[in-house]
Amino acid sequence: MIPVVKKDSLKPSKEVPKITIKKDSLILKKTDTIAKDSLKPKETIEDIITHTAKDYTIQDAKKRTVTLYNEANILYTDIDLKAGIIIVDYKENSLFAKGIIDSTGYVQKPIFKQGSQESVQDSIIYNFKSKRAIIYGLKTQQGEMYTYGMKTKRENDSTVFIRKIRFTTSDKEIPDYYIATNKAKLVPGKKIIVGASNLVLADVPTPVFLPFAYFPMTETSMSGFLVPAFDTGSSARGIGFQNGGYYFAISDFMDLTVLGDAYSNGSWGTRISSNYNRRYKYNGIFSLNFENIINGIRGFDDFAKSNNFNIRWTHNQDSKASPNSRFSASVNLGSSRFFRESLNQFNVAQTQNNTFNSSINYSKTFVGTPFNMAVTASHQQNTNTESITMTLPNLTLNMDRIYPFAGKNGVKKNPIQKMGFNYNMQGQYLINTTDADFFTSKMFETARAGIQHRTSTNTNIKAFKYFTLSPSANYEEVWQFDYIEKEYDPTNNVVVTDTLRGFKSFREYNLGVSLSTNIYGTFNFKKGRLKAIRHTIRPTISYSYRPDFRDNYLKQVQQSSNPLDFQEYTVFDQGIYGGPSGGLSNSIGISLNNVLEAKVAPKDPDSDDEDEKIMLLNNLNFNTSYNIAADSLRWSNVSFSAGTRLFKDKLALNINGSLDPYQVNDEGQRINKFNPGIFRLTNANMTMNYSISSTDLDKNKKKDESENKNGNGANNPVDTMGAEIDPTNRFGRQNTNNNQSKEPTKTELYRAKIPWTLNLVYSANYTNNGIQPGTVGVHTVGFSGNIELTPKWKIGYSSGYDIKNGAFSFSRFNFSRDLDSWQFNFNWVPFGANSSYTFFIGVKSTMLADLKWDKNKPPDRRLF
């Protein structure tokens, strides 16, 4: 049965071209294989065919065909076909589609959609019954892969055979590159299997051939081998390879990557990493690195061997998973010398880290109560001294401030009603060990354990209209589960300290009161844009009293052969929270804080813009104290700090230091005599951060306010983006935005305007012991940034200069080139102990990630 088709009322402007359809094996034969079947054959076409055309539609009732011309469209079940010309043959249950030729060339090529699959071709013959097709000039996309085929035979929905095919991830009309092969089998959405293939760059065949190839096309991750990079630049370890291994796609929520390095002298390393993610619950990354490093030849004096490891784990819990509890982890621990001696080039950037820090946290809020709890396991490691400090765990229980004397509905008007109480309990199990004893039983021999209880109360009273009087009281109780006993050993003439297990405790308290106020001074100006300067002074004077608690717990031990030579100690001295406070404290504290602000009128006096507030001086603080109970040296050092931001917040300047009012003797000890010049500067530190870019000098470019505040703020850390080497990136690429498009950059040449950024950091410190002239300990300048020579050429740098010692610090440079579908990257550490480089050029697409060439020269590591 043929659907009724209305003819177009418009008369064709030209004669209909004659279309000849060649017979193909796909066209069904007219003869039924069951000729004598008494039953009526089943209708082949399963649904109504909806068709439209712009110019005309011709229906031939005798031949049972429908011809559509110009912007023709066919809709049938899940098939959507658009083309210049479409001929539907109901007799043969087939259709033929192709483009049309006009003054611009061959246009309106057939676009065939079925389900989620879409392809563009020069022409197509499709059979409704067998669902087979013959396609000429195919172009289709499967994931990131574009497929071009001269002739394609579609067997069914799941199998396609293609002749003279090209594969590429470049979406240009003339691809940057492609892999050419004579025949291939494509399973849509699953895989492509090809025979002998050749890599072609810019239509120029290369000597690179593959006997066969397999391309997974699934949208989910798939397991597979990771091709290593060969290393021939290390004479100490010989030849070898890096970052070869296997990727395991365990599930949609977890994966596993196993990589390895191996060298001809026996050195080897392995890296195991896993990513996991449960939406709305948690996500994290875990990695374990281990390296067996050999230097020299076994049997010779210079032979050395070391085993180093590093463990990293990051875990984040989604806030929606449990609003009243949270678990998180940030772990970085291992051998102190791991990054300095690492075989792998991508670990070079980590050699400047002198500390490892880890923290595993669990917190819970008890709803309906003022209590909350936190359990933390922490780890601090100094890679220079190889010392390790761990808390396993640290338990904290807090009670938020409560007001038991508040009035009805929580009203707090008088000092009694404002009186609040809080409570804090902290328990720790502290381990101090070294690299050599790490993960052995020895690390627990010197462990310490204890619990500290603290509670406090305070209130405030309005005094003399402009002052606030704040009395307070604090109480502390310490429980320790280990203590010390000291005994004199006359044989060796030494004091022996024994650590014993048992329960001991002590208590102490202190009382205090403070008086504070705010003083404002405004200086108005009648001329110019500067309208006023406001100076805010916040003086505070406080008094605190604490008895001498140590005297109640003192013990004596003979410390030499002289029976009158005694040493005083308490059993708590080596405890996790220390011993009781010694000496009577009856002191007065004085602090002064200054803030300086300016009000500036807008540039255009006729505009409706409000006056701008500018911070001239963020802070200028002074702090000191006077101990009434001390018999000498009653004044403490005066500490000061100052900070400001200049040049539209691009320069951040911070200064801090300490002033000593007393003189020192020839041995550097403070004596009870004031300095002739009142104060002696004992130490001072100054840091400056400045950030500038080419856009800051472009007066015609108006930047968004948010970018002005966050994009180039002087408080941003030193930018090392150009020279940063990601240790987890096996391709050696520069860290870029994950959402970076693979499409070619379309922009004009920069000509005279070249974008750039520059970040400067200056640091200096000064010390003066009062005996020798003051010295400058640190005096360095750090700089980093990047330069975009063209829209696709970028240079990044990160370095510094030690002004005191006259030498450059660790320096890194990065050169990158965006090659549209390819990426070029060169990372270089030009000098120093970590002198090295990595070279990479390869396809951006992860589907063809192994189509690359990378070479590296890691630094020669020496164990001693």
mmCIF file of N, CA and C in Angstrom, residues 575-681:
data_model
loop_
_atom_site.group_PDB
_atom_site.id
_atom_site.type_symbol
_atom_site.label_atom_id
_atom_site.label_comp_id
_atom_site.label_asym_id
_atom_site.label_seq_id
_atom_site.Cartn_x
_atom_site.Cartn_y
_atom_site.Cartn_z
ATOM 1 N N GLY A 575 55.700 15.477 79.376
ATOM 2 C CA GLY A 575 54.351 15.087 78.992
ATOM 3 C C GLY A 575 53.906 15.759 77.717
ATOM 4 N N ILE A 576 52.840 15.243 77.161
ATOM 5 C CA ILE A 576 52.355 15.744 75.881
ATOM 6 C C ILE A 576 51.868 17.186 75.975
ATOM 7 N N TYR A 577 51.388 17.615 77.158
ATOM 8 C CA TYR A 577 50.928 18.989 77.354
ATOM 9 C C TYR A 577 51.858 19.774 78.270
ATOM 10 N N GLY A 578 53.047 19.246 78.510
ATOM 11 C CA GLY A 578 54.008 19.937 79.350
ATOM 12 C C GLY A 578 53.650 19.876 80.815
ATOM 13 N N GLY A 579 54.419 20.577 81.632
ATOM 14 C CA GLY A 579 54.196 20.581 83.071
ATOM 15 C C GLY A 579 53.420 21.791 83.525
ATOM 16 N N PRO A 580 53.163 21.896 84.810
ATOM 17 C CA PRO A 580 52.445 23.052 85.357
ATOM 18 C C PRO A 580 53.221 24.342 85.122
ATOM 19 N N SER A 581 52.504 25.435 85.026
ATOM 20 C CA SER A 581 53.134 26.739 84.795
ATOM 21 C C SER A 581 53.932 27.137 86.019
ATOM 22 N N GLY A 582 55.147 27.613 85.784
ATOM 23 C CA GLY A 582 56.024 28.006 86.872
ATOM 24 C C GLY A 582 56.099 29.507 87.037
ATOM 25 N N GLY A 583 56.310 29.952 88.263
ATOM 26 C CA GLY A 583 56.452 31.372 88.549
ATOM 27 C C GLY A 583 55.119 32.086 88.639
ATOM 28 N N LEU A 584 55.057 33.025 89.558
ATOM 29 C CA LEU A 584 53.860 33.832 89.723
ATOM 30 C C LEU A 584 53.766 34.834 88.579
ATOM 31 N N SER A 585 52.617 34.877 87.938
ATOM 32 C CA SER A 585 52.381 35.834 86.848
ATOM 33 C C SER A 585 51.341 36.828 87.296
ATOM 34 N N ASN A 586 51.759 38.094 87.329
ATOM 35 C CA ASN A 586 50.871 39.175 87.734
ATOM 36 C C ASN A 586 51.172 40.327 86.787
ATOM 37 N N SER A 587 50.584 40.279 85.602
ATOM 38 C CA SER A 587 51.064 41.135 84.523
ATOM 39 C C SER A 587 49.961 42.014 83.950
ATOM 40 N N ILE A 588 50.439 43.082 83.314
ATOM 41 C CA ILE A 588 49.576 44.025 82.618
ATOM 42 C C ILE A 588 49.942 43.972 81.134
ATOM 43 N N GLY A 589 48.942 43.772 80.293
ATOM 44 C CA GLY A 589 49.163 43.730 78.853
ATOM 45 C C GLY A 589 48.682 44.999 78.183
ATOM 46 N N ILE A 590 49.446 45.428 77.167
ATOM 47 C CA ILE A 590 49.089 46.644 76.433
ATOM 48 C C ILE A 590 49.161 46.334 74.942
ATOM 49 N N SER A 591 48.092 46.690 74.219
ATOM 50 C CA SER A 591 48.088 46.502 72.767
ATOM 51 C C SER A 591 47.454 47.711 72.113
ATOM 52 N N LEU A 592 47.936 47.996 70.913
ATOM 53 C CA LEU A 592 47.455 49.149 70.171
ATOM 54 C C LEU A 592 47.329 48.765 68.704
ATOM 55 N N ASN A 593 46.120 48.939 68.150
ATOM 56 C CA ASN A 593 45.861 48.610 66.750
ATOM 57 C C ASN A 593 45.437 49.861 66.007
ATOM 58 N N ASN A 594 46.019 50.064 64.811
ATOM 59 C CA ASN A 594 45.725 51.250 64.013
ATOM 60 C C ASN A 594 45.259 50.842 62.618
ATOM 61 N N VAL A 595 44.260 51.549 62.117
ATOM 62 C CA VAL A 595 43.756 51.368 60.753
ATOM 63 C C VAL A 595 43.589 52.748 60.135
ATOM 64 N N LEU A 596 44.058 52.876 58.881
ATOM 65 C CA LEU A 596 44.014 54.161 58.196
ATOM 66 C C LEU A 596 43.266 53.984 56.874
ATOM 67 N N GLU A 597 42.164 54.781 56.684
ATOM 68 C CA GLU A 597 41.353 54.693 55.480
ATOM 69 C C GLU A 597 41.203 56.074 54.862
ATOM 70 N N ALA A 598 40.941 56.094 53.542
ATOM 71 C CA ALA A 598 40.733 57.362 52.832
ATOM 72 C C ALA A 598 39.439 57.292 52.037
ATOM 73 N N LYS A 599 38.810 58.452 51.848
ATOM 74 C CA LYS A 599 37.607 58.563 51.030
ATOM 75 C C LYS A 599 37.941 59.471 49.852
ATOM 76 N N VAL A 600 37.735 58.916 48.628
ATOM 77 C CA VAL A 600 38.116 59.630 47.404
ATOM 78 C C VAL A 600 36.883 59.806 46.535
ATOM 79 N N ALA A 601 36.720 61.006 46.002
ATOM 80 C CA ALA A 601 35.586 61.301 45.132
ATOM 81 C C ALA A 601 35.819 60.689 43.760
ATOM 82 N N PRO A 602 34.743 60.411 42.982
ATOM 83 C CA PRO A 602 34.914 59.862 41.630
ATOM 84 C C PRO A 602 35.593 60.861 40.707
ATOM 85 N N LYS A 603 36.186 60.355 39.616
ATOM 86 C CA LYS A 603 36.912 61.223 38.688
ATOM 87 C C LYS A 603 35.981 62.219 38.026
ATOM 88 N N ASP A 604 34.783 61.762 37.710
ATOM 89 C CA ASP A 604 33.809 62.661 37.087
ATOM 90 C C ASP A 604 32.913 63.243 38.174
ATOM 91 N N PRO A 605 33.057 64.527 38.471
ATOM 92 C CA PRO A 605 32.251 65.109 39.572
ATOM 93 C C PRO A 605 30.752 65.128 39.280
ATOM 94 N N ASP A 606 30.359 65.031 37.998
ATOM 95 C CA ASP A 606 28.942 65.066 37.647
ATOM 96 C C ASP A 606 28.301 63.686 37.649
ATOM 97 N N SER A 607 29.088 62.646 37.859
ATOM 98 C CA SER A 607 28.538 61.288 37.828
ATOM 99 C C SER A 607 27.808 60.992 39.138
ATOM 100 N N ASP A 608 27.009 59.925 39.092
ATOM 101 C CA ASP A 608 26.253 59.510 40.272
ATOM 102 C C ASP A 608 27.018 58.465 41.089
ATOM 103 N N ASP A 609 28.256 58.215 40.749
ATOM 104 C CA ASP A 609 29.034 57.217 41.477
ATOM 105 C C ASP A 609 29.279 57.670 42.906
ATOM 106 N N GLU A 610 29.314 56.697 43.811
ATOM 107 C CA GLU A 610 29.573 56.986 45.211
ATOM 108 C C GLU A 610 31.068 57.174 45.450
ATOM 109 N N ASP A 611 31.380 57.820 46.570
ATOM 110 C CA ASP A 611 32.787 58.000 46.938
ATOM 111 C C ASP A 611 33.437 56.642 47.173
ATOM 112 N N GLU A 612 34.696 56.545 46.772
ATOM 113 C CA GLU A 612 35.431 55.286 46.899
ATOM 114 C C GLU A 612 36.227 55.272 48.204
ATOM 115 N N LYS A 613 36.134 54.140 48.926
ATOM 116 C CA LYS A 613 36.916 53.970 50.146
ATOM 117 C C LYS A 613 38.185 53.190 49.835
ATOM 118 N N ILE A 614 39.311 53.735 50.235
ATOM 119 C CA ILE A 614 40.615 53.121 49.968
ATOM 120 C C ILE A 614 41.303 52.842 51.294
ATOM 121 N N MET A 615 41.790 51.615 51.445
ATOM 122 C CA MET A 615 42.509 51.245 52.658
ATOM 123 C C MET A 615 43.975 51.651 52.509
ATOM 124 N N LEU A 616 44.412 52.616 53.306
ATOM 125 C CA LEU A 616 45.806 53.063 53.258
ATOM 126 C C LEU A 616 46.702 52.177 54.107
ATOM 127 N N LEU A 617 46.195 51.778 55.260
ATOM 128 C CA LEU A 617 46.976 50.942 56.170
ATOM 129 C C LEU A 617 46.037 49.909 56.776
ATOM 130 N N ASN A 618 46.224 48.659 56.353
ATOM 131 C CA ASN A 618 45.331 47.598 56.859
ATOM 132 C C ASN A 618 45.455 47.433 58.365
ATOM 133 N N ASN A 619 46.691 47.451 58.839
ATOM 134 C CA ASN A 619 46.912 47.305 60.277
ATOM 135 C C ASN A 619 48.298 47.788 60.643
ATOM 136 N N LEU A 620 48.406 48.306 61.836
ATOM 137 C CA LEU A 620 49.681 48.653 62.461
ATOM 138 C C LEU A 620 49.506 48.350 63.942
ATOM 139 N N ASN A 621 50.038 47.193 64.377
ATOM 140 C CA ASN A 621 49.778 46.681 65.719
ATOM 141 C C ASN A 621 51.045 46.683 66.567
ATOM 142 N N PHE A 622 50.863 46.999 67.851
ATOM 143 C CA PHE A 622 51.941 46.934 68.844
ATOM 144 C C PHE A 622 51.411 46.181 70.062
ATOM 145 N N ASN A 623 52.247 45.276 70.599
ATOM 146 C CA ASN A 623 51.842 44.491 71.767
ATOM 147 C C ASN A 623 53.025 44.336 72.722
ATOM 148 N N THR A 624 52.765 44.494 74.025
ATOM 149 C CA THR A 624 53.788 44.270 75.046
ATOM 150 C C THR A 624 53.083 43.957 76.363
ATOM 151 N N SER A 625 53.863 43.617 77.378
ATOM 152 C CA SER A 625 53.282 43.318 78.697
ATOM 153 C C SER A 625 54.287 43.676 79.783
ATOM 154 N N TYR A 626 53.760 43.872 80.999
ATOM 155 C CA TYR A 626 54.581 44.224 82.155
ATOM 156 C C TYR A 626 54.209 43.294 83.298
ATOM 157 N N ASN A 627 55.214 42.486 83.771
ATOM 158 C CA ASN A 627 54.986 41.500 84.829
ATOM 159 C C ASN A 627 55.307 42.136 86.186
ATOM 160 N N ILE A 628 54.271 42.417 86.965
ATOM 161 C CA ILE A 628 54.449 43.075 88.251
ATOM 162 C C ILE A 628 55.189 42.165 89.235
ATOM 163 N N ALA A 629 54.963 40.845 89.123
ATOM 164 C CA ALA A 629 55.536 39.902 90.085
ATOM 165 C C ALA A 629 57.009 39.607 89.840
ATOM 166 N N ALA A 630 57.546 39.927 88.661
ATOM 167 C CA ALA A 630 58.944 39.615 88.359
ATOM 168 C C ALA A 630 59.871 40.553 89.125
ATOM 169 N N ASP A 631 61.045 40.025 89.549
ATOM 170 C CA ASP A 631 61.999 40.866 90.267
ATOM 171 C C ASP A 631 62.884 41.660 89.322
ATOM 172 N N SER A 632 62.903 41.289 88.017
ATOM 173 C CA SER A 632 63.676 42.016 87.007
ATOM 174 C C SER A 632 63.102 41.687 85.627
ATOM 175 N N LEU A 633 63.566 42.443 84.632
ATOM 176 C CA LEU A 633 63.109 42.228 83.247
ATOM 177 C C LEU A 633 61.583 42.137 83.184
ATOM 178 N N ARG A 634 60.945 43.112 83.775
ATOM 179 C CA ARG A 634 59.487 43.069 83.869
ATOM 180 C C ARG A 634 58.786 43.332 82.526
ATOM 181 N N TRP A 635 59.443 44.099 81.652
ATOM 182 C CA TRP A 635 58.839 44.399 80.355
ATOM 183 C C TRP A 635 59.178 43.299 79.356
ATOM 184 N N SER A 636 58.195 42.868 78.618
ATOM 185 C CA SER A 636 58.443 41.910 77.541
ATOM 186 C C SER A 636 58.808 42.672 76.267
ATOM 187 N N ASN A 637 59.257 41.940 75.265
ATOM 188 C CA ASN A 637 59.549 42.577 73.980
ATOM 189 C C ASN A 637 58.281 43.178 73.382
ATOM 190 N N VAL A 638 58.473 44.246 72.641
ATOM 191 C CA VAL A 638 57.361 44.873 71.932
ATOM 192 C C VAL A 638 57.302 44.278 70.526
ATOM 193 N N SER A 639 56.259 43.538 70.261
ATOM 194 C CA SER A 639 56.089 42.966 68.924
ATOM 195 C C SER A 639 55.233 43.910 68.084
ATOM 196 N N PHE A 640 55.563 44.003 66.814
ATOM 197 C CA PHE A 640 54.819 44.897 65.933
ATOM 198 C C PHE A 640 54.570 44.196 64.600
ATOM 199 N N SER A 641 53.536 44.628 63.925
ATOM 200 C CA SER A 641 53.210 44.128 62.591
ATOM 201 C C SER A 641 52.468 45.212 61.839
ATOM 202 N N ALA A 642 52.675 45.250 60.532
ATOM 203 C CA ALA A 642 52.028 46.242 59.684
ATOM 204 C C ALA A 642 51.780 45.627 58.320
ATOM 205 N N GLY A 643 50.700 46.025 57.691
ATOM 206 C CA GLY A 643 50.372 45.516 56.370
ATOM 207 C C GLY A 643 49.547 46.508 55.595
ATOM 208 N N THR A 644 49.799 46.583 54.298
ATOM 209 C CA THR A 644 49.037 47.479 53.446
ATOM 210 C C THR A 644 49.028 46.922 52.038
ATOM 211 N N ARG A 645 48.138 47.487 51.204
ATOM 212 C CA ARG A 645 48.028 47.096 49.808
ATOM 213 C C ARG A 645 48.066 48.366 48.972
ATOM 214 N N LEU A 646 48.873 48.348 47.923
ATOM 215 C CA LEU A 646 49.082 49.531 47.108
ATOM 216 C C LEU A 646 48.830 49.208 45.638
ATOM 217 N N PHE A 647 48.786 50.262 44.842
ATOM 218 C CA PHE A 647 48.623 50.143 43.390
ATOM 219 C C PHE A 647 47.417 49.272 43.026
ATOM 220 N N LYS A 648 46.259 49.699 43.510
ATOM 221 C CA LYS A 648 44.999 49.013 43.240
ATOM 222 C C LYS A 648 45.044 47.553 43.677
ATOM 223 N N ASP A 649 45.568 47.340 44.859
ATOM 224 C CA ASP A 649 45.632 46.019 45.493
ATOM 225 C C ASP A 649 46.575 45.059 44.774
ATOM 226 N N LYS A 650 47.460 45.556 43.935
ATOM 227 C CA LYS A 650 48.373 44.665 43.234
ATOM 228 C C LYS A 650 49.654 44.410 44.031
ATOM 229 N N LEU A 651 50.001 45.310 44.923
ATOM 230 C CA LEU A 651 51.190 45.148 45.751
ATOM 231 C C LEU A 651 50.749 44.957 47.195
ATOM 232 N N ALA A 652 51.118 43.822 47.771
ATOM 233 C CA ALA A 652 50.845 43.545 49.181
ATOM 234 C C ALA A 652 52.156 43.631 49.945
ATOM 235 N N LEU A 653 52.200 44.469 50.958
ATOM 236 C CA LEU A 653 53.409 44.692 51.752
ATOM 237 C C LEU A 653 53.111 44.340 53.205
ATOM 238 N N ASN A 654 53.915 43.449 53.784
ATOM 239 C CA ASN A 654 53.746 43.036 55.177
ATOM 240 C C ASN A 654 55.087 43.087 55.898
ATOM 241 N N ILE A 655 55.059 43.661 57.102
ATOM 242 C CA ILE A 655 56.265 43.790 57.934
ATOM 243 C C ILE A 655 55.920 43.350 59.344
ATOM 244 N N ASN A 656 56.790 42.597 59.983
ATOM 245 C CA ASN A 656 56.615 42.260 61.396
ATOM 246 C C ASN A 656 57.980 42.129 62.040
ATOM 247 N N GLY A 657 58.022 42.292 63.342
ATOM 248 C CA GLY A 657 59.292 42.222 64.044
ATOM 249 C C GLY A 657 59.123 42.318 65.545
ATOM 250 N N SER A 658 60.252 42.484 66.236
ATOM 251 C CA SER A 658 60.245 42.529 67.694
ATOM 252 C C SER A 658 61.272 43.548 68.166
ATOM 253 N N LEU A 659 60.905 44.318 69.199
ATOM 254 C CA LEU A 659 61.772 45.347 69.786
ATOM 255 C C LEU A 659 62.045 44.988 71.242
ATOM 256 N N ASP A 660 63.321 44.988 71.627
ATOM 257 C CA ASP A 660 63.720 44.632 72.989
ATOM 258 C C ASP A 660 64.112 45.901 73.741
ATOM 259 N N PRO A 661 63.469 46.178 74.883
ATOM 260 C CA PRO A 661 63.819 47.394 75.624
ATOM 261 C C PRO A 661 65.087 47.241 76.467
ATOM 262 N N TYR A 662 65.585 45.980 76.659
ATOM 263 C CA TYR A 662 66.714 45.756 77.558
ATOM 264 C C TYR A 662 68.013 45.518 76.792
ATOM 265 N N GLN A 663 69.124 45.783 77.524
ATOM 266 C CA GLN A 663 70.449 45.522 76.991
ATOM 267 C C GLN A 663 70.816 44.048 77.181
ATOM 268 N N VAL A 664 71.878 43.635 76.534
ATOM 269 C CA VAL A 664 72.396 42.274 76.689
ATOM 270 C C VAL A 664 73.845 42.362 77.118
ATOM 271 N N ASN A 665 74.333 41.317 77.821
ATOM 272 C CA ASN A 665 75.729 41.286 78.227
ATOM 273 C C ASN A 665 76.570 40.671 77.124
ATOM 274 N N ASP A 666 77.850 40.425 77.443
ATOM 275 C CA ASP A 666 78.769 39.908 76.443
ATOM 276 C C ASP A 666 78.396 38.501 75.982
ATOM 277 N N GLU A 667 77.612 37.778 76.759
ATOM 278 C CA GLU A 667 77.200 36.427 76.387
ATOM 279 C C GLU A 667 75.842 36.419 75.688
ATOM 280 N N GLY A 668 75.276 37.581 75.430
ATOM 281 C CA GLY A 668 74.003 37.674 74.733
ATOM 282 C C GLY A 668 72.796 37.506 75.614
ATOM 283 N N GLN A 669 72.969 37.541 76.960
ATOM 284 C CA GLN A 669 71.848 37.398 77.880
ATOM 285 C C GLN A 669 71.292 38.772 78.245
ATOM 286 N N ARG A 670 69.984 38.865 78.339
ATOM 287 C CA ARG A 670 69.336 40.126 78.681
ATOM 288 C C ARG A 670 69.656 40.490 80.142
ATOM 289 N N ILE A 671 69.928 41.757 80.371
ATOM 290 C CA ILE A 671 70.183 42.251 81.718
ATOM 291 C C ILE A 671 69.172 43.349 82.031
ATOM 292 N N ASN A 672 69.018 43.637 83.311
ATOM 293 C CA ASN A 672 67.973 44.564 83.744
ATOM 294 C C ASN A 672 68.407 46.021 83.591
ATOM 295 N N LYS A 673 68.785 46.375 82.367
ATOM 296 C CA LYS A 673 69.142 47.745 82.029
ATOM 297 C C LYS A 673 68.507 48.092 80.697
ATOM 298 N N PHE A 674 67.880 49.284 80.652
ATOM 299 C CA PHE A 674 67.222 49.690 79.422
ATOM 300 C C PHE A 674 68.253 50.138 78.389
ATOM 301 N N ASN A 675 67.900 49.958 77.124
ATOM 302 C CA ASN A 675 68.757 50.421 76.031
ATOM 303 C C ASN A 675 68.812 51.933 76.015
ATOM 304 N N PRO A 676 69.959 52.476 75.640
ATOM 305 C CA PRO A 676 70.041 53.952 75.547
ATOM 306 C C PRO A 676 69.058 54.504 74.525
ATOM 307 N N GLY A 677 68.862 53.740 73.469
ATOM 308 C CA GLY A 677 67.928 54.189 72.426
ATOM 309 C C GLY A 677 66.528 53.671 72.641
ATOM 310 N N ILE A 678 66.184 53.322 73.859
ATOM 311 C CA ILE A 678 64.871 52.797 74.272
ATOM 312 C C ILE A 678 64.652 51.379 73.762
ATOM 313 N N PHE A 679 64.688 51.144 72.431
ATOM 314 C CA PHE A 679 64.422 49.819 71.891
ATOM 315 C C PHE A 679 65.554 49.360 70.970
ATOM 316 N N ARG A 680 65.763 48.057 70.981
ATOM 317 C CA ARG A 680 66.722 47.438 70.040
ATOM 318 C C ARG A 680 65.934 46.482 69.149
ATOM 319 N N LEU A 681 66.072 46.647 67.845
ATOM 320 C CA LEU A 681 65.383 45.771 66.891
ATOM 321 C C LEU A 681 66.062 44.410 66.897
#
